[in-house]
Short mmCIF file of C-alpha atoms in Angstrom, two decimals:
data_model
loop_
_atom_site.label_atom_id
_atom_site.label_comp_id
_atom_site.label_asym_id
_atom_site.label_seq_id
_atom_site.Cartn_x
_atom_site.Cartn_y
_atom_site.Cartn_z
CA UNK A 8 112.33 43.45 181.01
CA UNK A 9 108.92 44.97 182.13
CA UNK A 10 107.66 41.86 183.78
CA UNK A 11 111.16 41.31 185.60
CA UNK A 12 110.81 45.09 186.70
CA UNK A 13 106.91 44.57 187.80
CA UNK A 14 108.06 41.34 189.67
CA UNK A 15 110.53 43.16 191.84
CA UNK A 16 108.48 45.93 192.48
CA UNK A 17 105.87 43.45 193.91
CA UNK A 18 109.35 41.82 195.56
CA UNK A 19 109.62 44.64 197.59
CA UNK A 20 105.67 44.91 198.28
CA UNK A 21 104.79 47.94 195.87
CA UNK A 22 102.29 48.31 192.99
CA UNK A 23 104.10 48.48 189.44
CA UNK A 24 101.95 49.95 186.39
CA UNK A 25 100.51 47.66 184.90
CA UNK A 26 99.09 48.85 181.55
CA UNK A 27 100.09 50.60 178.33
CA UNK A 28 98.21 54.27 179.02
CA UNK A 29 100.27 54.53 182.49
CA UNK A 30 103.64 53.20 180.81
CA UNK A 31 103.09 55.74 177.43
CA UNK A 32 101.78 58.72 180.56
CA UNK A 33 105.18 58.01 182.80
CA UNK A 34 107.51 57.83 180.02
CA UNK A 35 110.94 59.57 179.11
CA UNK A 36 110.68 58.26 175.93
CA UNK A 37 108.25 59.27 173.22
CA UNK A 38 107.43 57.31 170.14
CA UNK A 39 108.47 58.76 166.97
CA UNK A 40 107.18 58.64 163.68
CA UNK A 41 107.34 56.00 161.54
CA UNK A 42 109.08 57.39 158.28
CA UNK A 43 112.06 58.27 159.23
CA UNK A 44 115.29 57.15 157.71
CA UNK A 45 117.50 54.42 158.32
CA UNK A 46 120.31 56.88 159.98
CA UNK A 47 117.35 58.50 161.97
CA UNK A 48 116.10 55.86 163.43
CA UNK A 49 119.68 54.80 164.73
CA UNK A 50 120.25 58.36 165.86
CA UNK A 51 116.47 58.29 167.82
CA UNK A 52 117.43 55.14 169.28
CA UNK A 53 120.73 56.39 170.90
CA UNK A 54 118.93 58.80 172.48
CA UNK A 55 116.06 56.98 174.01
CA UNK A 56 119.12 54.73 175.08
CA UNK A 57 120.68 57.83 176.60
CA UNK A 58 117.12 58.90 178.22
CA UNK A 59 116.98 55.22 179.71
CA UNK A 60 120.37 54.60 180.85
CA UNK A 61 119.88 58.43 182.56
CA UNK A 62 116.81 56.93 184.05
CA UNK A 63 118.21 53.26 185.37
CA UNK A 64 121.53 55.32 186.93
CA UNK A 65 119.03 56.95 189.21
CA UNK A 66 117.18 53.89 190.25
CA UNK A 67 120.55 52.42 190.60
CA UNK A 68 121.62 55.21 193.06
CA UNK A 69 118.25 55.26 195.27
CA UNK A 70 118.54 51.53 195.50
CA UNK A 71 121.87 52.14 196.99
CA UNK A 72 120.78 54.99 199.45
CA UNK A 73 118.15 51.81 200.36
CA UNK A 74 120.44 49.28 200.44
CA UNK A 75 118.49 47.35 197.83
CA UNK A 76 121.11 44.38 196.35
CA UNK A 77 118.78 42.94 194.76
CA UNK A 78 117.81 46.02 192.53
CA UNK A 79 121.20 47.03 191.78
CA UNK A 80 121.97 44.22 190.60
CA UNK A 81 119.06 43.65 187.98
CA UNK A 82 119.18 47.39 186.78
CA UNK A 83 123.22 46.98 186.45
CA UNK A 84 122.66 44.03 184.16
CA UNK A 85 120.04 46.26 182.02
CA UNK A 86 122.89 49.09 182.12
CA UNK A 87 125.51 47.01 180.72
CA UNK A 88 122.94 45.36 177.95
CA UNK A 89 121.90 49.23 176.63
CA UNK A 90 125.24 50.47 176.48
CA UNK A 91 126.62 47.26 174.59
CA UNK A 92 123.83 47.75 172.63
CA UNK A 93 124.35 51.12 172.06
CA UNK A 94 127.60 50.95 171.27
CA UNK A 95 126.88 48.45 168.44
CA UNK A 96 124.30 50.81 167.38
CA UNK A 97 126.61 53.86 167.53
CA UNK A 98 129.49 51.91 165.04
CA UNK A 99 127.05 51.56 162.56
#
């Protein structure tokens, strides 16, 4: 998904970050540890899914102020993925 993001950034004739210090600087989402249980890492992915979808509704709503098709409709594909996703996630 990052290089379909960083391609339509460059689309639209803008510079997307382009390595891991800038991504791990920028993000919502922090990484957690790595002995956690089986229940915690479900519950830690929900909400980094919740911090993400949060995240894509905005883009979703400036690319409409901008009249951006074209981003709408690749961030409202990612929307509907996570929340499928999370919903799988969520009934287990």
């Amino acid at each position: 998904k990052i290089d379909e993001i960083a391609e339509r950034i460059l689309t639209l004739r803008y510079q997307p970050t382009s390595n891991l210090s800038e991504y791990l600087e920028k993000s919502n989402v922090k990484e957690s540890k790595s002995d956690l249980s089986d229940a915690q890492m479900i519950k830690n992915l929900l909400d980094d899914h919740g911090t993400i979808l949060k995240q894509m509704r905005k883009v979703v709503e400036v690319a409409e102020k901008g009249g951006d098709e074209g981003t709408i409709d690749l961030i409202g594909a990612y929307i509907r993925e996570l929340e499928k996703t999370s919903w799988m996630l969520d009934a287990w």
